[in-house]
Coordinates of C-alpha atoms in Angstrom, one line a residue:
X1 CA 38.6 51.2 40.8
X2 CA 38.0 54.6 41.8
X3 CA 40.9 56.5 42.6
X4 CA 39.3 57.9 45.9
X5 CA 38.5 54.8 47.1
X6 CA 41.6 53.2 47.1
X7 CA 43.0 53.5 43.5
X8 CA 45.6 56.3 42.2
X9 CA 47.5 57.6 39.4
X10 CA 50.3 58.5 41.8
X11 CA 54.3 56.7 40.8
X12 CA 55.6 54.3 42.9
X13 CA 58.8 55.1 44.1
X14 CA 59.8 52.7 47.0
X15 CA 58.7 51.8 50.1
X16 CA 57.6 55.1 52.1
X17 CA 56.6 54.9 56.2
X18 CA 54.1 57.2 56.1
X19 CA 52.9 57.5 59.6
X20 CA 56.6 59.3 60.2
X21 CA 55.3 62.3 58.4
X22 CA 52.8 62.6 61.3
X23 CA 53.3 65.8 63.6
X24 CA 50.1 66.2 66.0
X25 CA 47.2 67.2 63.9
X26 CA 49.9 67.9 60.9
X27 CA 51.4 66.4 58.5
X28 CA 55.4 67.2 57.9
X29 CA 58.3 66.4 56.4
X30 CA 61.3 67.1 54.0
X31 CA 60.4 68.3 51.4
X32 CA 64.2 69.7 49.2
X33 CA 67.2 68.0 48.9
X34 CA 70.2 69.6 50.1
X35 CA 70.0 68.8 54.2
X36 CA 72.6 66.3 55.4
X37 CA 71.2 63.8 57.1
X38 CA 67.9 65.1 56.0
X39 CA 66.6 62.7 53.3
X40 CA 63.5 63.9 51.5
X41 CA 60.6 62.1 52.5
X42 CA 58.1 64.7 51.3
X43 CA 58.0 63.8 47.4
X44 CA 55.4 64.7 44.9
X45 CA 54.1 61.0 44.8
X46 CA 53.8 60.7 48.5
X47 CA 52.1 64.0 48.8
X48 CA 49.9 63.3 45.7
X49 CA 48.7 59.9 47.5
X50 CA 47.9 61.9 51.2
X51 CA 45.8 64.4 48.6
X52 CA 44.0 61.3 47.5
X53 CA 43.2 59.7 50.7
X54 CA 42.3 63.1 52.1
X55 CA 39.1 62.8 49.4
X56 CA 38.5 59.4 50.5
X57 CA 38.4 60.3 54.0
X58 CA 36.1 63.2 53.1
X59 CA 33.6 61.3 51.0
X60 CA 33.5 59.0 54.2
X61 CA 32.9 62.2 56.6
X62 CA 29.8 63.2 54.5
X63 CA 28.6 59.9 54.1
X64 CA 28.5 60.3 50.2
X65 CA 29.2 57.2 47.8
X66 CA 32.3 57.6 45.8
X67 CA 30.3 59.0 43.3
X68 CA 30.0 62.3 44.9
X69 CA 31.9 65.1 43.3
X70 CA 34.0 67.0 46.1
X71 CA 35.0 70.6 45.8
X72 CA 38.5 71.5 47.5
X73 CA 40.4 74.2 47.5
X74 CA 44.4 74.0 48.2
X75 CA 46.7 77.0 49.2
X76 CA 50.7 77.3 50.3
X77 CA 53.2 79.5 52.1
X78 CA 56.0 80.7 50.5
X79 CA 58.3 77.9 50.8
X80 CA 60.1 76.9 47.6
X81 CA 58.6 73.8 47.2
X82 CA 55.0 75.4 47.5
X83 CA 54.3 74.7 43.5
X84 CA 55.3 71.6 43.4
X85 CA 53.4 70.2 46.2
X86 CA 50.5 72.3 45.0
X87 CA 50.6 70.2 41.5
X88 CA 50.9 67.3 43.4
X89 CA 47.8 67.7 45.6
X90 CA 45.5 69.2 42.4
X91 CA 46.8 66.1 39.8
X92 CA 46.0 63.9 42.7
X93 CA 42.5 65.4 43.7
X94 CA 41.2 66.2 40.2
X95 CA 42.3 62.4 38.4
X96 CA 39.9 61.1 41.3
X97 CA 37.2 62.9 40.0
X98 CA 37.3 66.4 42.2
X99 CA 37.3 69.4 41.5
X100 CA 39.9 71.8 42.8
X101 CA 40.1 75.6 43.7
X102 CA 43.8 76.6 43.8
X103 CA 44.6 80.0 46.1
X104 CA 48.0 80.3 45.4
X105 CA 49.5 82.0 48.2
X106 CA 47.3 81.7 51.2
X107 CA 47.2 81.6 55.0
X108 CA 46.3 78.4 57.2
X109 CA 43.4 80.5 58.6
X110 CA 42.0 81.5 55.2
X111 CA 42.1 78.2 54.5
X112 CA 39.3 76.8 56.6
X113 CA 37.4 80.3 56.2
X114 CA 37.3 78.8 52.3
X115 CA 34.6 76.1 53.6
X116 CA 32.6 78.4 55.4
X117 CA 32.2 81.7 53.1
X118 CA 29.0 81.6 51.0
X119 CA 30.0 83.1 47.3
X120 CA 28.2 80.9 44.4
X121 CA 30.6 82.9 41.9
X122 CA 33.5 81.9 43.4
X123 CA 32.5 78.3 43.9
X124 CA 32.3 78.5 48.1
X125 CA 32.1 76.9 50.0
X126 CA 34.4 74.1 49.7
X127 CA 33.8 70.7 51.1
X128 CA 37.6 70.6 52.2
X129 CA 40.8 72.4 52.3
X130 CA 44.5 71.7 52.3
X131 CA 47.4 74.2 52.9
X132 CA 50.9 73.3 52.2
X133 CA 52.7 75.2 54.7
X134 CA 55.6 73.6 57.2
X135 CA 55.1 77.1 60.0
X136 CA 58.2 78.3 60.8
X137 CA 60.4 75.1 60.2
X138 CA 63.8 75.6 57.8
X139 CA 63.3 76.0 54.4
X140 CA 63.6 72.5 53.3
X141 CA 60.9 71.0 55.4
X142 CA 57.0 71.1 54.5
X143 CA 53.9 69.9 55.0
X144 CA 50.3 69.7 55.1
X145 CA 47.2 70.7 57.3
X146 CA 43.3 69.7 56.2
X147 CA 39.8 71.8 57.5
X148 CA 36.1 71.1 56.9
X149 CA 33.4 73.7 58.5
X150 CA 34.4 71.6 61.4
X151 CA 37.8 73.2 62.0
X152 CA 41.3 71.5 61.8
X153 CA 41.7 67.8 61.5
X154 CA 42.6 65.9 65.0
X155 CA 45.5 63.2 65.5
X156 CA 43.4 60.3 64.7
X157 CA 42.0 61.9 61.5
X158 CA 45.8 62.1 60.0
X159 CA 46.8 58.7 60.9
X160 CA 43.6 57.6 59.4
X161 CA 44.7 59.4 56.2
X162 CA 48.1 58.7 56.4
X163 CA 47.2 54.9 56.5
X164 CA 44.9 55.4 53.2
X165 CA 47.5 57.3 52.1
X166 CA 50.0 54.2 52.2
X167 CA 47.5 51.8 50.7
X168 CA 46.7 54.1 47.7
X169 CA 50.5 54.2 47.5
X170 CA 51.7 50.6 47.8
X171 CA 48.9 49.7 45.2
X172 CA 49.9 51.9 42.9
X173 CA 53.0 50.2 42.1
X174 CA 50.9 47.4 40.7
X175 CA 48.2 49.3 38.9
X176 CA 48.8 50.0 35.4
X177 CA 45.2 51.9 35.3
X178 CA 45.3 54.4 32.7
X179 CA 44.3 58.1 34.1
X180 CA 40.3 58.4 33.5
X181 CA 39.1 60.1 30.3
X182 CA 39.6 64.0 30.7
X183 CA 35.6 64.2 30.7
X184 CA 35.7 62.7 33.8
X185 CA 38.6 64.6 35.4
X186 CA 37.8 67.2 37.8
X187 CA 38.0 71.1 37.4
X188 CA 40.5 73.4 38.0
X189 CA 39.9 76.9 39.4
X190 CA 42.0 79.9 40.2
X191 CA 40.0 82.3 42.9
X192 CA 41.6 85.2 44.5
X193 CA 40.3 83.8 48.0
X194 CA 42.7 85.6 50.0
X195 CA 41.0 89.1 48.8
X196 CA 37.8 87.7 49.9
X197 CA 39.1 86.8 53.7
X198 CA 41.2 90.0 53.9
X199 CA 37.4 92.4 52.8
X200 CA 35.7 90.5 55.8
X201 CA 38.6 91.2 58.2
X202 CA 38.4 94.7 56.9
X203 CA 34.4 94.6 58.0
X204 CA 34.5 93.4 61.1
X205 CA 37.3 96.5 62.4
X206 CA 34.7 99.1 60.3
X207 CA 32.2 97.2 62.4
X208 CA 33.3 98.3 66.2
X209 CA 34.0 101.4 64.7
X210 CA 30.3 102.0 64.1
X211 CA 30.7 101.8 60.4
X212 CA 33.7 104.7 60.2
X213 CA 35.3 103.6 56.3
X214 CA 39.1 104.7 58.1
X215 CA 38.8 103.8 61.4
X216 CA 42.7 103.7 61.7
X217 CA 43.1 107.1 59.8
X218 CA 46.6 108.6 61.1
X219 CA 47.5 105.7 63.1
X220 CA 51.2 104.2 62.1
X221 CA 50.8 100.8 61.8
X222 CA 54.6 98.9 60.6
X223 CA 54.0 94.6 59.7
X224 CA 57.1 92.3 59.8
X225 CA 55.5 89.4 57.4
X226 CA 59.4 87.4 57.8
X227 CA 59.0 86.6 54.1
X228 CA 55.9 84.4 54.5
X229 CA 51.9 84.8 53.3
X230 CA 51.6 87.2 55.8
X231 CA 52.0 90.5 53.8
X232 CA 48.3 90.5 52.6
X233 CA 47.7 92.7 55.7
X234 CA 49.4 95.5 54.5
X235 CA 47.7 96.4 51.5
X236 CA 44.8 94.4 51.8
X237 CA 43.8 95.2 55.7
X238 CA 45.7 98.1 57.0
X239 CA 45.3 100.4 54.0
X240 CA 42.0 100.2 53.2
X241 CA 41.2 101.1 57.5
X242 CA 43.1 104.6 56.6
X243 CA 46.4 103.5 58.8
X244 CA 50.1 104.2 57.8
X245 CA 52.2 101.4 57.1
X246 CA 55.3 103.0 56.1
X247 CA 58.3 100.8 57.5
X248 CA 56.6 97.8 57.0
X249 CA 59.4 94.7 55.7
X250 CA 60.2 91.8 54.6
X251 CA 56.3 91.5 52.6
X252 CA 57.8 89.6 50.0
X253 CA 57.4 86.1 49.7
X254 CA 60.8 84.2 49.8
X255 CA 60.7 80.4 50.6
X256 CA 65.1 81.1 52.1
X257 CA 63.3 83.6 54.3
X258 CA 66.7 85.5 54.1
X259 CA 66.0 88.1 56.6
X260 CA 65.1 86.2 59.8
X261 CA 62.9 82.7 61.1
X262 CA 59.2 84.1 60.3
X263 CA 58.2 83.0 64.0
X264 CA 57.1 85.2 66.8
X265 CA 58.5 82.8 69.6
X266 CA 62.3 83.9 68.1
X267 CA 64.4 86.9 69.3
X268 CA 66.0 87.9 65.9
X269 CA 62.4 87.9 64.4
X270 CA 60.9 89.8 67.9
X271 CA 63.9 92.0 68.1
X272 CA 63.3 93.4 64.1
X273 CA 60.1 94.1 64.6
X274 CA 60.7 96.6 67.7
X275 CA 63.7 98.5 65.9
X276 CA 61.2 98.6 62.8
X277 CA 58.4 100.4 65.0
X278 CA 61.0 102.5 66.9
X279 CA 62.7 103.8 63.9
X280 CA 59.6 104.9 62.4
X281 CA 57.9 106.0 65.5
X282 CA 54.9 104.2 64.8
X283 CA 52.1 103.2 67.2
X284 CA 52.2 99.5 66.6
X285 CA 54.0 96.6 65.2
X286 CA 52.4 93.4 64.3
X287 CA 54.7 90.5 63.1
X288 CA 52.8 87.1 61.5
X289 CA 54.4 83.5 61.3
X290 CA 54.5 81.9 57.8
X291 CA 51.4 80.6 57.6
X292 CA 49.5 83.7 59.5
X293 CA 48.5 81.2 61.9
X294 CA 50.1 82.9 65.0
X295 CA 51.0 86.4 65.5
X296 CA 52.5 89.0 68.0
X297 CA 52.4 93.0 68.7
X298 CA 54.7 95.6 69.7
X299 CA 53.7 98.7 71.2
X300 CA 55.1 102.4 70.6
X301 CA 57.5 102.0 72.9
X302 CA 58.8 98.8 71.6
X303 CA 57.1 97.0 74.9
X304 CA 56.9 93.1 72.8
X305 CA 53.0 92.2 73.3
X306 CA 53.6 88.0 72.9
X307 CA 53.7 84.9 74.8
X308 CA 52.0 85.7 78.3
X309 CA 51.5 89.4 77.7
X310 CA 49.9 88.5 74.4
X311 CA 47.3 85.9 76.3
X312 CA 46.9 88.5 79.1
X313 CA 46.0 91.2 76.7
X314 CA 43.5 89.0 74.4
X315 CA 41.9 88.3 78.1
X316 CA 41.6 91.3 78.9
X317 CA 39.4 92.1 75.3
X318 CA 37.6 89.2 75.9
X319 CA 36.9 89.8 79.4
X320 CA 35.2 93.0 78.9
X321 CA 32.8 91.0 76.0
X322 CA 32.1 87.9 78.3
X323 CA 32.4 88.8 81.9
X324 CA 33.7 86.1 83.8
X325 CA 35.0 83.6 81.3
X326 CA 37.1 80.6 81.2
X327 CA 40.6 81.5 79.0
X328 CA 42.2 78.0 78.3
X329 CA 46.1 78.2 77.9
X330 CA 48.9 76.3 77.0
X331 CA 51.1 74.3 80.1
X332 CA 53.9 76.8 79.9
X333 CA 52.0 79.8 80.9
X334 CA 53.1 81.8 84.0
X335 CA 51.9 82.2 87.4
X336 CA 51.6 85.6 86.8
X337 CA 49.1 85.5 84.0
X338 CA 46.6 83.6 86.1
X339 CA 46.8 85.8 89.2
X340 CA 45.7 88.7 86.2
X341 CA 43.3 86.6 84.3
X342 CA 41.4 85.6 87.6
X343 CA 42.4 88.7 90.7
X344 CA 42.1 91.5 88.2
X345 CA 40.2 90.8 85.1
X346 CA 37.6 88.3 87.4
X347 CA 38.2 86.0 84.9
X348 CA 39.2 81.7 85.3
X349 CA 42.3 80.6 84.1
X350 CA 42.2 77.0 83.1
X351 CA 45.8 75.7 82.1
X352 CA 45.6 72.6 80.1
X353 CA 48.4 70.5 77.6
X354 CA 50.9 72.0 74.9
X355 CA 49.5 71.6 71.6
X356 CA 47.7 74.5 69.7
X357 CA 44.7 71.5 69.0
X358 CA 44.8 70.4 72.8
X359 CA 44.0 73.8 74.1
X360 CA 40.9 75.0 71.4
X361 CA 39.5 71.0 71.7
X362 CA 39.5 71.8 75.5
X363 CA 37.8 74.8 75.4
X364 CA 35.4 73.5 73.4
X365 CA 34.8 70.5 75.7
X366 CA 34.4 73.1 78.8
X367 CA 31.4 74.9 76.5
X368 CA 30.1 71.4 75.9
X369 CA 29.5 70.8 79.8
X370 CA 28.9 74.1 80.8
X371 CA 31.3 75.8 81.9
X372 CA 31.9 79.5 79.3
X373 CA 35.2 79.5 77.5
X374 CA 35.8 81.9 74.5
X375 CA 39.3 82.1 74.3
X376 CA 41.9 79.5 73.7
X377 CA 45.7 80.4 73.3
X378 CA 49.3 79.1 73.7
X379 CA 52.3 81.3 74.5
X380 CA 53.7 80.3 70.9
X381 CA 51.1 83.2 69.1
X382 CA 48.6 80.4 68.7
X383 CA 45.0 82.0 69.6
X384 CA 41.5 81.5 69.1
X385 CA 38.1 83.0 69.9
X386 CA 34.3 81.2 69.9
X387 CA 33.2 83.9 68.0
X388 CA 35.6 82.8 65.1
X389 CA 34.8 79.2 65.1
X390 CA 37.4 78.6 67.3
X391 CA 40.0 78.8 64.5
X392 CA 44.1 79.7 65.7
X393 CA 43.8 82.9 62.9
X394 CA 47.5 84.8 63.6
X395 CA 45.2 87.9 61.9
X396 CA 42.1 87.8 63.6
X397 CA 43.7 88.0 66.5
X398 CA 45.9 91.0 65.6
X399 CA 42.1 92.2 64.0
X400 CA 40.7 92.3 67.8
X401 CA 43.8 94.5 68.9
X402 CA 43.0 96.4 66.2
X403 CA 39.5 96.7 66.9
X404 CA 40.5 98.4 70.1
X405 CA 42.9 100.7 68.6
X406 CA 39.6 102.0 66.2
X407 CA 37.5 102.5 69.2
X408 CA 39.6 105.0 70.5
X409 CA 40.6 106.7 67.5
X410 CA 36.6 107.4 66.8
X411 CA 36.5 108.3 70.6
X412 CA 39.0 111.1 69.0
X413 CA 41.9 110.2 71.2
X414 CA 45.8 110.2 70.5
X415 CA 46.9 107.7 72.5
X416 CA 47.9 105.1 70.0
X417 CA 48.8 101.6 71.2
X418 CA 48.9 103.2 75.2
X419 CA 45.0 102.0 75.2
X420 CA 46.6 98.1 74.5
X421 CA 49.5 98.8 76.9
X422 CA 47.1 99.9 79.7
X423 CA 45.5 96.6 79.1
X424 CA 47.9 94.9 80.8
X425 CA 49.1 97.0 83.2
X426 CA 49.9 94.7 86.7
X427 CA 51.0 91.5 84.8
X428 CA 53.4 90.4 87.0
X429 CA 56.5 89.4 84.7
X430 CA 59.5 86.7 86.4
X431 CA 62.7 88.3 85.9
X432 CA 63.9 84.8 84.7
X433 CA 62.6 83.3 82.1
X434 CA 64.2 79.6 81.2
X435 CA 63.6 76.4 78.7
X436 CA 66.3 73.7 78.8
X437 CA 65.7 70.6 76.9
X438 CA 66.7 67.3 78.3
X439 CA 67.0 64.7 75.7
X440 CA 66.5 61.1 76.1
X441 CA 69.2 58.5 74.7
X442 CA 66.9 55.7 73.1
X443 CA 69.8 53.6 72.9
X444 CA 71.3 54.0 75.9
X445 CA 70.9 50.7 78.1
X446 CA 69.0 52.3 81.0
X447 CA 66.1 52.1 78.9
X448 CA 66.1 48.2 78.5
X449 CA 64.5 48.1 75.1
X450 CA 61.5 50.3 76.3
X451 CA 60.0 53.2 74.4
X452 CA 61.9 56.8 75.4
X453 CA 58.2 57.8 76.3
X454 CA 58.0 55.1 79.3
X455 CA 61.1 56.1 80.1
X456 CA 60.3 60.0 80.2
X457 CA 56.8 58.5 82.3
X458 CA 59.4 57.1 84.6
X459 CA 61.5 60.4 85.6
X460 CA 58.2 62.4 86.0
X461 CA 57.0 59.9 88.2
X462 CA 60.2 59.9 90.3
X463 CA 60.6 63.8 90.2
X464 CA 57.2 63.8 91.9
X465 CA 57.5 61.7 94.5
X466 CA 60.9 63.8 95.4
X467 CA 59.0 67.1 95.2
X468 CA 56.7 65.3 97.8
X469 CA 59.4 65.0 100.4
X470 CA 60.4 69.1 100.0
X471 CA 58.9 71.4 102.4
X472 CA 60.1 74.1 99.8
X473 CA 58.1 72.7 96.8
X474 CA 54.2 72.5 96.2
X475 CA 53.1 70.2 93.3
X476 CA 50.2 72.0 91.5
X477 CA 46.8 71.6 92.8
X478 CA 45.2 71.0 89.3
X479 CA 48.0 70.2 86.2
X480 CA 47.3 68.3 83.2
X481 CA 50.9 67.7 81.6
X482 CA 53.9 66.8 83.1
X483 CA 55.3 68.0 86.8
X484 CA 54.5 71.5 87.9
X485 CA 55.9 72.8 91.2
X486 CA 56.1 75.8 93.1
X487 CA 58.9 77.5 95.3
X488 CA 60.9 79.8 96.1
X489 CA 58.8 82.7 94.6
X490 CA 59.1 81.2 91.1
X491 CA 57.8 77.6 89.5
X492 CA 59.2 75.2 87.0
X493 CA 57.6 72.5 84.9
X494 CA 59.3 69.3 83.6
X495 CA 57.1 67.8 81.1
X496 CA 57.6 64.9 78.2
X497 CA 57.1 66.3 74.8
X498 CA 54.6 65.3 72.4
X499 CA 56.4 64.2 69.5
X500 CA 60.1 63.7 70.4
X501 CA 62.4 62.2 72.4
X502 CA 63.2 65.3 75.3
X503 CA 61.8 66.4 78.1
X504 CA 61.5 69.8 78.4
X505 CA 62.2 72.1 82.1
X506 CA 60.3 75.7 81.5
X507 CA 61.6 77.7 85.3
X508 CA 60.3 81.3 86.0
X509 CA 61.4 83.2 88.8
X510 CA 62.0 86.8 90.5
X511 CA 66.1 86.2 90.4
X512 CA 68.5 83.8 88.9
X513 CA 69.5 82.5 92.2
X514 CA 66.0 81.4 92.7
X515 CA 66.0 79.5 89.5
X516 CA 68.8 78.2 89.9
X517 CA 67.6 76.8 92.9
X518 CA 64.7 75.2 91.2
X519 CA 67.0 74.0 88.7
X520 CA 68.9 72.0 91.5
X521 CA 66.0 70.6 92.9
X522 CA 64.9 69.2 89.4
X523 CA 68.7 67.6 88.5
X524 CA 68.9 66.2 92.6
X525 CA 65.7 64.2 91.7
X526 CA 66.6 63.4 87.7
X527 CA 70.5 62.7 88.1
X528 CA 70.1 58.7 88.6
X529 CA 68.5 58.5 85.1
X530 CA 71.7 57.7 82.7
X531 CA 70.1 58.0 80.0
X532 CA 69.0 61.3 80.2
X533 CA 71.5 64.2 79.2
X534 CA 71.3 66.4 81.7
X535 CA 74.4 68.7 80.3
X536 CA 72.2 72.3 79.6
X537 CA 70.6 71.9 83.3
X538 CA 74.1 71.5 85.3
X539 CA 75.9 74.1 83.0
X540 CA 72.7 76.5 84.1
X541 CA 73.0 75.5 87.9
X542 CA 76.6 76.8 87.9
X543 CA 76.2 80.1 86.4

């Protein structure tokens, strides 16, 4: 029996649910001991068995026979259980017959670029890719994400693997199969991919800098990495343009991530980044997530380019290079942000579901019936562009400001980041900015032995019909996740999440008291529901 078709060399070690380890289009668990309460479910046998099915799964894709020899290449972050997954996934891979290209330390985006670059020496492309990378979780937790040329792998494709996955496990425990001969093992290769990704990132800046080899020459350019993969830039992007990047930190890879969360959603993380830029007086910061997957700017004046202002400035780029264009965001996004996308860049704002895969699959739909989309992004630094396969590339992104910054440094101006800045001049910006997450007791009796998710169904359903009886309150014309209303010059949004048991209540508005009042409105309609804890939305109502 062929390992990738069912078979494995992997150890049995128990009984292992692994559909838990789902998370959207990833895979994720625990991954290092140490954790109360936080068993590891993450083990070198369970991730050795997803590697397997993975190949399985691919074989199926391409419609080969199980004879087919698969090339895949496998890189990590710099969690502290990188190497040993890693091991895991090549033993796995290569005693089913595949051959394996190992990247060492890598980024998610670099990953799928692996099985589209054409370089016979270095054995590209590959027919599949797998990073080990958890984002910006705690150090103990990692994970998985697969890409063919198609992109990233959808929901169903990971419960499809995670279900071979458990097979190839459970039979494992019962198959005393010795591993194949080592003729018919397949090959392992080192290839220093991410100096292959970084040279074309390089190209494309020389590029709208009509070929200038320093396009960035005299331009301070200071990158927060937060420990992760993301340090590559420095030395392997920003040097080689000409720029300055003394007072870049925090380059070194270190799984404890000792300095702050890699994750340019968190203060701490947004906060060091300014004071790096304003104590060396550069023109720009740029700070990466773990896996380089999401990213965010600051300007000279330490003016944080992320979340709204990040998709209101990538618009604006865009705009100017496909007049008129659908840009498909995230659920959370402000009001502001479409009054700039579609009054002053002439633009369409399409807001559509959380989930970094939700947004790029819609975009891609809306190309697919006609209507123009070439940017997809979600106010968590998740962005991606047509002209970039639609990939959510943390670099590429900060590549495109970049490009910018090039274009006026060959027009022979000064103004450093100001011609960024000036791209987003009139975004109108609530004064209040708010998340509070209401949880969901799923053994609380309210819920009768029903799924939290009916129950979270249930209080959206109420809230709107509530909203419908308030003069004060307009439901949204067009929403496609959860309850969004307007009022009293601000808006709030209660929606179920996608993987867990809360519902969480984004509220923007011009003053306090106004969210505030939104807040009321929200707990008048909610407050019958026992089972859910409404403690964070009364403590902000009586601030």
């Amino acid at each position: 029996m062929a390992a990738a078709q069912g078979g494995s060399v992997v150890s049995y070690a128990g009984k292992v649910d692994f559909l838990k380890l789902q998370n959207g289009s990833d895979i994720r668990g625990v991954a290092v001991a140490g954790v109360e309460g936080e068993p590891v479910n993450l083990t070198e046998p369970v991730t050795e068995a997803i590697a397997v099915a993975f190949a399985a799964w691919l074989l199926n894709k391409k419609e080969a026979d199980g004879l087919r020899r698969l090339r895949i290449s496998v890189g990590h972050d710099s969690r502290i259980s990188a190497h040993k997954l890693q091991n895991a996934v090549t033993h796995g891979i290569t005693a089913a017959g595949h051959d394996i290209l190992q990247f060492g330390l890598a980024s998610t985006p670099a990953m799928f670029n692996s099985t589209l670059t054409e370089d016979e020496k270095n054995h590209l492309p590959v027919d599949g890719g797998i990073m080990i990378t958890a984002s910006h979780l705690p150090y103990n937790r990692n994970g998985l994400k697969f890409f063919t040329s198609d992109g990233g792998l959808n929901k169903a494709d990971i419960k499809d693997i995670l279900e071979r996955a458990s097979k190839i496990f459970e039979e494992s425990a019962d198959d005393n199969q010795k591993e194949r001969e080592d003729a018919s093992r397949g090959v392992v290769t080192n290839v220093d991919y991410m100096s292959i990704y970084a040279s074309d990132l390089v190209q494309a800046v020389r590029k709208s800098a009509g070929g200038k080899e320093e396009p960035l020459d005299g331009l301070h350019i200071v990158v927060d990495a937060g420990n992760g993969a993301g340090g590559f830039f420095v030395d392997k992007v920003l040097k080689p343009l000409g720029a300055v990047t003394t007072g870049s930190q925090f380059l070194e890879p270190d799984g404890l991530f000792p300095n702050h969360i890699p994750n340019p959603e968190d203060k701490t993380a947004m906060m060091a980044i300014t004071q790096a830029v304003l104590d060396n007086k550069a023109d720009l910061g740029i700070i990466f997530d773990t896996d380089v997957d999401r990213s965010a700017a600051v300007d000279s004046s330490g003016h944080e380019l992320n979340r709204n202002r990040l998709i209101a400035l990538m618009a604006a780029i865009v705009l100017e290079e496909h007049p008129g264009t659908t840009v498909v965001t995230d659920s959370v996004t402000s009001d502001g942000l479409t009054v700039f996308i579609e009054n002053k860049l002439g633009g369409k704002h399409h807001r559509f579901k959380r989930g970094y895969k939700n947004v790029i699959d819609e975009a891609i739909r809306l190309n697919s019936v006609g209507e123009e989309s070439h940017l997809a992004m979600e106010t968590s630094g998740h962005g991606a562009l047509k002209e970039n396969h639609w990939l959510d590339d943390g670099a590429y992104l900060m590549v495109k400001l970049l490009n910018k910054l090039a274009a006026a440094r060959t027009l022979g101006s000064s103004i450093g980041s100001k011609v960024l800045t000036d791209l987003v001049d009139g975004l109108e910006e609530a004064a209040v900015t708010v998340e509070i997450r209401l949880k969901i007791d799923q053994n609380h009796a309210d819920l009768k032995g029903g799924s939290f998710r009916d129950y979270g169904e249930a209080v959206l359903r109420h809230l709107e019909n509530a909203i419908a009886k308030d003069s004060d309150l307009h439901k949204a014309p067009k929403n496609y996740e959860g309850v969004r209303v307007s009022g009293y010059g601000g808006w709030f949004l209660l929606r179920l999440s996608l993987h867990d048991p809360v519902l969480p209540l984004n509220i923007e508005a011009q003053s306090k008291d106004d969210a505030i009042k939104l807040g009321l409105a929200v707990l008048a309609a909610v407050s019958e529901f026992s089972a859910l804890d409404v403690t964070a939305l009364s403590k902000f109502v009586r601030q």
